[in-house]
Amino acid sequence: MAGKLILVPTPIGNLGDISPRAAETLAAADFIAAEDTRVTGKLLNHLGIRKSMVIYHRHNADTAGPAVLRRLEAGETCALVTDAGTPAISDPGEDLVALCAAAGIPVESIPGPCALTVALSVSGLPTARFVFEGFLPTNKKNRRSRLAALAAEERTIVLYEAPHKLQDTLEDLKETMGADRRIAVCRELSKLHEEVWRGTLDGASRQWPEPRGEYVLVLDGKAPEEAEPDEDGAMERLRQLREEGHSLKEASAMAAEQFGLRKRDLYQRALEEL
Ligand code: SAM
């Protein structure tokens, strides 16, 4: 019988955030696939777990992925971890999940720490609809076209950024989306120097002359365009209401309310045109 792949989220800054279920899964797995065995080794030491590990990261995924898959097909259980957070979210793992899914190997994901959800939930910006963009492309052309596409985005936007690129990214965002766009800069979440700065892109680009640590940027979406009130539609409705027997006053009031217009203005236009 085939084994399974289990994605195990690890803390993004506070070791206390490893869940009992995540720890049990690491202890029970046949082996762990880790992005960096030194980082995961520290976590395992903290948990008192000894377990064999294989390396699975972006640069060896082509060979390490099929090797992990073979062991899963032979019936073993693999816990996949990355350096921090939820595997496969802007992290190695996405391809391994796809490989397993295509081969019919069961995949489970244990809920747990993820910088994206921590930042979004604490941002103070609308959370009902959002887009996660991960890291912006480093290639200039791709970056420009991604930013241009994001300029029209009305949903809240979540980005990951490395400290040495933060300034440039904030400047690019300001240029594309305007200085007044609201942003929450979430830094070092769940760590000693945790900080959530809320303001505009203008303020943010001046706030960190020497950025340090890890950052998630949460940006307000573009304000929806105000639709022009449909005066002709309101007049059409008013005519219908008149034909149904309503007085001009009643019809104006009803149509104005329906189309978000001022009663008096519509009444005046009706007096002139009907
Ligand atoms: N898979 C991870 C997750 O679930 O969040 C993300 C991995 S991605 C390679 C690393 C990026 O996540 C960092 O560059 C930063 O943008 C963000 N990040 C991770 N930990 C963070 C923290 N404690 N505070 C703020 N951002 C963090």
GROMACS .gro file of C-alpha atoms and ligand atoms in nm:
model
  301
    1MET     CA    1   0.000   0.000   0.000
    2ALA     CA    2   0.124   0.350  -0.086
    3GLY     CA    3   0.242   0.573   0.195
    4LYS     CA    4   0.164   0.942   0.217
    5LEU     CA    5   0.316   1.286   0.209
    6ILE     CA    6   0.235   1.511   0.503
    7LEU     CA    7   0.308   1.884   0.489
    8VAL     CA    8   0.413   1.996   0.836
    9PRO     CA    9   0.416   2.371   0.909
   10THR     CA   10   0.689   2.491   1.143
   11PRO     CA   11   0.713   2.813   1.348
   12ILE     CA   12   0.789   3.140   1.167
   13GLY     CA   13   0.965   3.280   1.471
   14ASN     CA   14   0.840   3.132   1.796
   15LEU     CA   15   0.917   2.768   1.872
   16GLY     CA   16   0.609   2.758   2.094
   17ASP     CA   17   0.400   2.768   1.776
   18ILE     CA   18   0.483   2.412   1.678
   19SER     CA   19   0.157   2.228   1.737
   20PRO     CA   20   0.136   1.895   1.923
   21ARG     CA   21  -0.001   1.738   1.606
   22ALA     CA   22   0.287   1.873   1.396
   23ALA     CA   23   0.538   1.735   1.647
   24GLU     CA   24   0.361   1.395   1.660
   25THR     CA   25   0.364   1.379   1.281
   26LEU     CA   26   0.737   1.450   1.266
   27ALA     CA   27   0.799   1.183   1.529
   28ALA     CA   28   0.580   0.924   1.355
   29ALA     CA   29   0.698   0.978   0.993
   30ASP     CA   30   0.937   0.726   0.837
   31PHE     CA   31   1.152   1.014   0.721
   32ILE     CA   32   1.154   1.392   0.690
   33ALA     CA   33   1.219   1.585   0.371
   34ALA     CA   34   1.366   1.918   0.479
   35GLU     CA   35   1.469   2.234   0.295
   36ASP     CA   36   1.774   2.273   0.519
   37THR     CA   37   1.864   1.986   0.750
   38ARG     CA   38   2.054   2.217   0.990
   39VAL     CA   39   1.748   2.438   1.044
   40THR     CA   40   1.516   2.140   1.085
   41GLY     CA   41   1.778   1.963   1.300
   42LYS     CA   42   1.751   2.247   1.555
   43LEU     CA   43   1.374   2.210   1.566
   44LEU     CA   44   1.397   1.833   1.606
   45ASN     CA   45   1.649   1.879   1.890
   46HIS     CA   46   1.410   2.118   2.059
   47LEU     CA   47   1.134   1.856   2.029
   48GLY     CA   48   1.362   1.568   2.132
   49ILE     CA   49   1.299   1.386   1.804
   50ARG     CA   50   1.561   1.184   1.615
   51LYS     CA   51   1.463   1.106   1.260
   52SER     CA   52   1.636   1.044   0.929
   53MET     CA   53   1.620   1.340   0.691
   54VAL     CA   54   1.661   1.394   0.318
   55ILE     CA   55   1.716   1.731   0.157
   56TYR     CA   56   1.443   1.868  -0.067
   57HIS     CA   57   1.488   2.224  -0.191
   58ARG     CA   58   1.439   2.429  -0.506
   59HIS     CA   59   1.775   2.336  -0.655
   60ASN     CA   60   1.752   1.958  -0.617
   61ALA     CA   61   1.375   1.913  -0.662
   62ASP     CA   62   1.421   1.743  -1.001
   63THR     CA   63   1.612   1.452  -0.849
   64ALA     CA   64   1.499   1.463  -0.486
   65GLY     CA   65   1.129   1.472  -0.580
   66PRO     CA   66   1.125   1.141  -0.773
   67ALA     CA   67   1.343   0.983  -0.500
   68VAL     CA   68   1.091   1.082  -0.232
   69LEU     CA   69   0.808   0.962  -0.456
   70ARG     CA   70   0.967   0.616  -0.492
   71ARG     CA   71   0.983   0.577  -0.115
   72LEU     CA   72   0.620   0.688  -0.081
   73GLU     CA   73   0.515   0.437  -0.347
   74ALA     CA   74   0.696   0.172  -0.145
   75GLY     CA   75   0.469   0.254   0.151
   76GLU     CA   76   0.671   0.502   0.359
   77THR     CA   77   0.533   0.819   0.515
   78CYS     CA   78   0.724   1.142   0.453
   79ALA     CA   79   0.686   1.462   0.657
   80LEU     CA   80   0.780   1.762   0.443
   81VAL     CA   81   0.910   2.071   0.622
   82THR     CA   82   1.070   2.393   0.507
   83ASP     CA   83   1.276   2.644   0.704
   84ALA     CA   84   0.969   2.817   0.844
   85GLY     CA   85   0.597   2.828   0.788
   86THR     CA   86   0.375   2.618   0.567
   87PRO     CA   87   0.551   2.411   0.302
   88ALA     CA   88   0.448   2.492  -0.056
   89ILE     CA   89   0.354   2.854   0.023
   90SER     CA   90   0.632   3.052  -0.151
   91ASP     CA   91   0.846   2.757  -0.048
   92PRO     CA   92   0.969   2.430  -0.194
   93GLY     CA   93   0.700   2.167  -0.179
   94GLU     CA   94   0.458   2.281  -0.446
   95ASP     CA   95   0.621   2.055  -0.707
   96LEU     CA   96   0.641   1.758  -0.471
   97VAL     CA   97   0.270   1.790  -0.394
   98ALA     CA   98   0.193   1.801  -0.767
   99LEU     CA   99   0.414   1.497  -0.826
  100CYS     CA  100   0.239   1.298  -0.552
  101ALA     CA  101  -0.107   1.410  -0.663
  102ALA     CA  102  -0.031   1.299  -1.020
  103ALA     CA  103   0.096   0.961  -0.895
  104GLY     CA  104  -0.211   0.908  -0.677
  105ILE     CA  105  -0.014   0.931  -0.348
  106PRO     CA  106  -0.224   1.074  -0.064
  107VAL     CA  107  -0.115   1.419   0.055
  108GLU     CA  108  -0.216   1.576   0.387
  109SER     CA  109  -0.143   1.926   0.511
  110ILE     CA  110  -0.145   2.002   0.881
  111PRO     CA  111  -0.277   2.351   0.961
  112GLY     CA  112  -0.020   2.579   1.121
  113PRO     CA  113   0.199   2.890   1.101
  114CYS     CA  114   0.204   3.085   0.775
  115ALA     CA  115   0.337   3.442   0.747
  116LEU     CA  116   0.066   3.523   0.491
  117THR     CA  117  -0.229   3.457   0.720
  118VAL     CA  118  -0.064   3.607   1.029
  119ALA     CA  119   0.009   3.933   0.843
  120LEU     CA  120  -0.328   3.954   0.670
  121SER     CA  121  -0.521   3.895   0.989
  122VAL     CA  122  -0.331   4.161   1.185
  123SER     CA  123  -0.314   4.417   0.901
  124GLY     CA  124  -0.634   4.607   0.977
  125LEU     CA  125  -0.711   4.605   0.603
  126PRO     CA  126  -1.008   4.426   0.443
  127THR     CA  127  -0.962   4.049   0.463
  128ALA     CA  128  -1.278   3.920   0.295
  129ARG     CA  129  -1.115   3.916  -0.047
  130PHE     CA  130  -0.741   3.917  -0.101
  131VAL     CA  131  -0.469   3.806  -0.342
  132PHE     CA  132  -0.140   3.655  -0.241
  133GLU     CA  133   0.143   3.753  -0.474
  134GLY     CA  134   0.436   3.597  -0.286
  135PHE     CA  135   0.762   3.761  -0.396
  136LEU     CA  136   0.751   4.008  -0.685
  137PRO     CA  137   0.964   3.899  -0.982
  138THR     CA  138   1.324   4.022  -0.976
  139ASN     CA  139   1.344   4.039  -1.354
  140LYS     CA  140   1.270   4.404  -1.444
  141LYS     CA  141   1.028   4.339  -1.729
  142ASN     CA  142   0.827   4.075  -1.542
  143ARG     CA  143   0.824   4.293  -1.233
  144ARG     CA  144   0.691   4.591  -1.426
  145SER     CA  145   0.412   4.391  -1.585
  146ARG     CA  146   0.318   4.230  -1.252
  147LEU     CA  147   0.305   4.572  -1.086
  148ALA     CA  148   0.096   4.711  -1.371
  149ALA     CA  149  -0.152   4.426  -1.328
  150LEU     CA  150  -0.163   4.484  -0.953
  151ALA     CA  151  -0.237   4.855  -0.995
  152ALA     CA  152  -0.596   4.773  -1.093
  153GLU     CA  153  -0.643   4.508  -0.825
  154GLU     CA  154  -0.934   4.591  -0.594
  155ARG     CA  155  -0.872   4.310  -0.346
  156THR     CA  156  -0.623   4.339  -0.060
  157ILE     CA  157  -0.276   4.240  -0.181
  158VAL     CA  158  -0.026   4.040   0.023
  159LEU     CA  159   0.343   4.032  -0.071
  160TYR     CA  160   0.653   3.873   0.078
  161GLU     CA  161   0.976   4.070   0.061
  162ALA     CA  162   1.339   4.027   0.158
  163PRO     CA  163   1.488   4.311   0.368
  164HIS     CA  164   1.748   4.416   0.111
  165LYS     CA  165   1.475   4.467  -0.151
  166LEU     CA  166   1.219   4.632   0.075
  167GLN     CA  167   1.306   4.994  -0.010
  168ASP     CA  168   1.296   4.936  -0.386
  169THR     CA  169   0.971   4.746  -0.361
  170LEU     CA  170   0.804   5.017  -0.151
  171GLU     CA  171   0.920   5.281  -0.401
  172ASP     CA  172   0.791   5.075  -0.696
  173LEU     CA  173   0.459   5.021  -0.522
  174LYS     CA  174   0.428   5.392  -0.445
  175GLU     CA  175   0.497   5.479  -0.807
  176THR     CA  176   0.243   5.227  -0.937
  177MET     CA  177  -0.034   5.261  -0.683
  178GLY     CA  178   0.003   5.615  -0.556
  179ALA     CA  179   0.149   5.763  -0.237
  180ASP     CA  180  -0.185   5.755  -0.052
  181ARG     CA  181  -0.249   5.381  -0.082
  182ARG     CA  182  -0.282   5.223   0.264
  183ILE     CA  183  -0.032   4.958   0.367
  184ALA     CA  184   0.050   4.747   0.670
  185VAL     CA  185   0.416   4.649   0.691
  186CYS     CA  186   0.438   4.341   0.910
  187ARG     CA  187   0.787   4.273   1.034
  188GLU     CA  188   0.939   3.986   1.235
  189LEU     CA  189   0.600   3.834   1.314
  190SER     CA  190   0.594   3.623   1.630
  191LYS     CA  191   0.955   3.722   1.706
  192LEU     CA  192   1.110   3.949   1.967
  193HIS     CA  193   1.107   4.258   1.742
  194GLU     CA  194   0.761   4.201   1.597
  195GLU     CA  195   0.617   4.522   1.452
  196VAL     CA  196   0.308   4.607   1.252
  197TRP     CA  197   0.334   4.951   1.092
  198ARG     CA  198   0.016   5.091   0.938
  199GLY     CA  199   0.012   5.396   0.715
  200THR     CA  200   0.043   5.496   0.349
  201LEU     CA  201   0.298   5.398   0.086
  202ASP     CA  202   0.442   5.748   0.114
  203GLY     CA  203   0.518   5.705   0.484
  204ALA     CA  204   0.628   5.345   0.447
  205SER     CA  205   0.895   5.423   0.190
  206ARG     CA  206   1.059   5.661   0.442
  207GLN     CA  207   1.014   5.439   0.748
  208TRP     CA  208   1.295   5.180   0.711
  209PRO     CA  209   1.625   5.335   0.604
  210GLU     CA  210   1.801   5.006   0.691
  211PRO     CA  211   1.545   4.727   0.686
  212ARG     CA  212   1.628   4.420   0.891
  213GLY     CA  213   1.440   4.097   0.947
  214GLU     CA  214   1.151   3.943   0.759
  215TYR     CA  215   0.865   4.140   0.608
  216VAL     CA  216   0.516   4.085   0.476
  217LEU     CA  217   0.348   4.377   0.298
  218VAL     CA  218  -0.030   4.401   0.305
  219LEU     CA  219  -0.170   4.662   0.069
  220ASP     CA  220  -0.519   4.798   0.040
  221GLY     CA  221  -0.680   4.725  -0.296
  222LYS     CA  222  -0.766   5.001  -0.541
  223ALA     CA  223  -1.085   5.186  -0.446
  224PRO     CA  224  -1.362   5.069  -0.681
  225GLU     CA  225  -1.453   5.323  -0.948
  226GLU     CA  226  -1.766   5.510  -0.853
  227ALA     CA  227  -2.025   5.417  -1.113
  228GLU     CA  228  -2.187   5.720  -1.277
  229PRO     CA  229  -2.556   5.734  -1.182
  230ASP     CA  230  -2.763   5.607  -1.474
  231GLU     CA  231  -2.993   5.905  -1.534
  232ASP     CA  232  -3.131   5.772  -1.863
  233GLY     CA  233  -3.212   5.439  -1.699
  234ALA     CA  234  -3.393   5.628  -1.423
  235MET     CA  235  -3.597   5.825  -1.682
  236GLU     CA  236  -3.693   5.501  -1.857
  237ARG     CA  237  -3.810   5.354  -1.528
  238LEU     CA  238  -4.000   5.674  -1.448
  239ARG     CA  239  -4.187   5.646  -1.780
  240GLN     CA  240  -4.280   5.287  -1.701
  241LEU     CA  241  -4.408   5.387  -1.358
  242ARG     CA  242  -4.617   5.665  -1.513
  243GLU     CA  243  -4.768   5.413  -1.756
  244GLU     CA  244  -4.852   5.192  -1.461
  245GLY     CA  245  -5.053   5.481  -1.322
  246HIS     CA  246  -4.821   5.645  -1.068
  247SER     CA  247  -4.825   6.022  -1.037
  248LEU     CA  248  -4.520   6.211  -1.164
  249LYS     CA  249  -4.415   6.283  -0.808
  250GLU     CA  250  -4.445   5.919  -0.699
  251ALA     CA  251  -4.273   5.788  -1.013
  252SER     CA  252  -3.983   6.034  -0.970
  253ALA     CA  253  -3.936   5.937  -0.607
  254MET     CA  254  -3.944   5.562  -0.681
  255ALA     CA  255  -3.711   5.576  -0.983
  256ALA     CA  256  -3.472   5.816  -0.807
  257GLU     CA  257  -3.441   5.583  -0.512
  258GLN     CA  258  -3.385   5.282  -0.733
  259PHE     CA  259  -3.108   5.453  -0.933
  260GLY     CA  260  -2.943   5.643  -0.647
  261LEU     CA  261  -3.043   5.989  -0.778
  262ARG     CA  262  -3.185   6.295  -0.609
  263LYS     CA  263  -3.565   6.292  -0.621
  264ARG     CA  264  -3.588   6.662  -0.700
  265ASP     CA  265  -3.341   6.643  -0.993
  266LEU     CA  266  -3.523   6.356  -1.158
  267TYR     CA  267  -3.859   6.524  -1.106
  268GLN     CA  268  -3.725   6.843  -1.266
  269ARG     CA  269  -3.592   6.655  -1.569
  270ALA     CA  270  -3.923   6.472  -1.604
  271LEU     CA  271  -4.112   6.805  -1.602
  272GLU     CA  272  -3.892   6.929  -1.884
  273GLU     CA  273  -3.895   6.615  -2.098
  274LEU     CA  274  -4.230   6.444  -2.055
  275SAM     N1  275   0.625   2.915   0.370
  275SAM     C1  276   0.645   3.034   0.446
  275SAM     C2  277   0.511   3.072   0.509
  275SAM     O1  278   0.428   2.985   0.527
  275SAM     O2  279   0.490   3.188   0.540
  275SAM     C3  280   0.705   3.146   0.365
  275SAM     C4  281   0.841   3.117   0.316
  275SAM     S1  282   0.911   3.243   0.218
  275SAM     C5  283   1.052   3.161   0.154
  275SAM     C6  284   0.985   3.348   0.338
  275SAM     C7  285   0.917   3.485   0.346
  275SAM     O3  286   0.804   3.476   0.433
  275SAM     C8  287   1.004   3.592   0.406
  275SAM     O4  288   1.088   3.652   0.310
  275SAM     C9  289   0.902   3.690   0.459
  275SAM     O5  290   0.852   3.769   0.354
  275SAM    C10  291   0.792   3.594   0.506
  275SAM     N2  292   0.809   3.562   0.649
  275SAM    C11  293   0.845   3.445   0.702
  275SAM     N3  294   0.850   3.452   0.835
  275SAM    C12  295   0.817   3.578   0.868
  275SAM    C13  296   0.804   3.649   0.992
  275SAM     N4  297   0.827   3.592   1.108
  275SAM     N5  298   0.766   3.779   0.987
  275SAM    C14  299   0.741   3.840   0.869
  275SAM     N6  300   0.753   3.778   0.751
  275SAM    C15  301   0.790   3.649   0.749
   0.00000   0.00000   0.00000
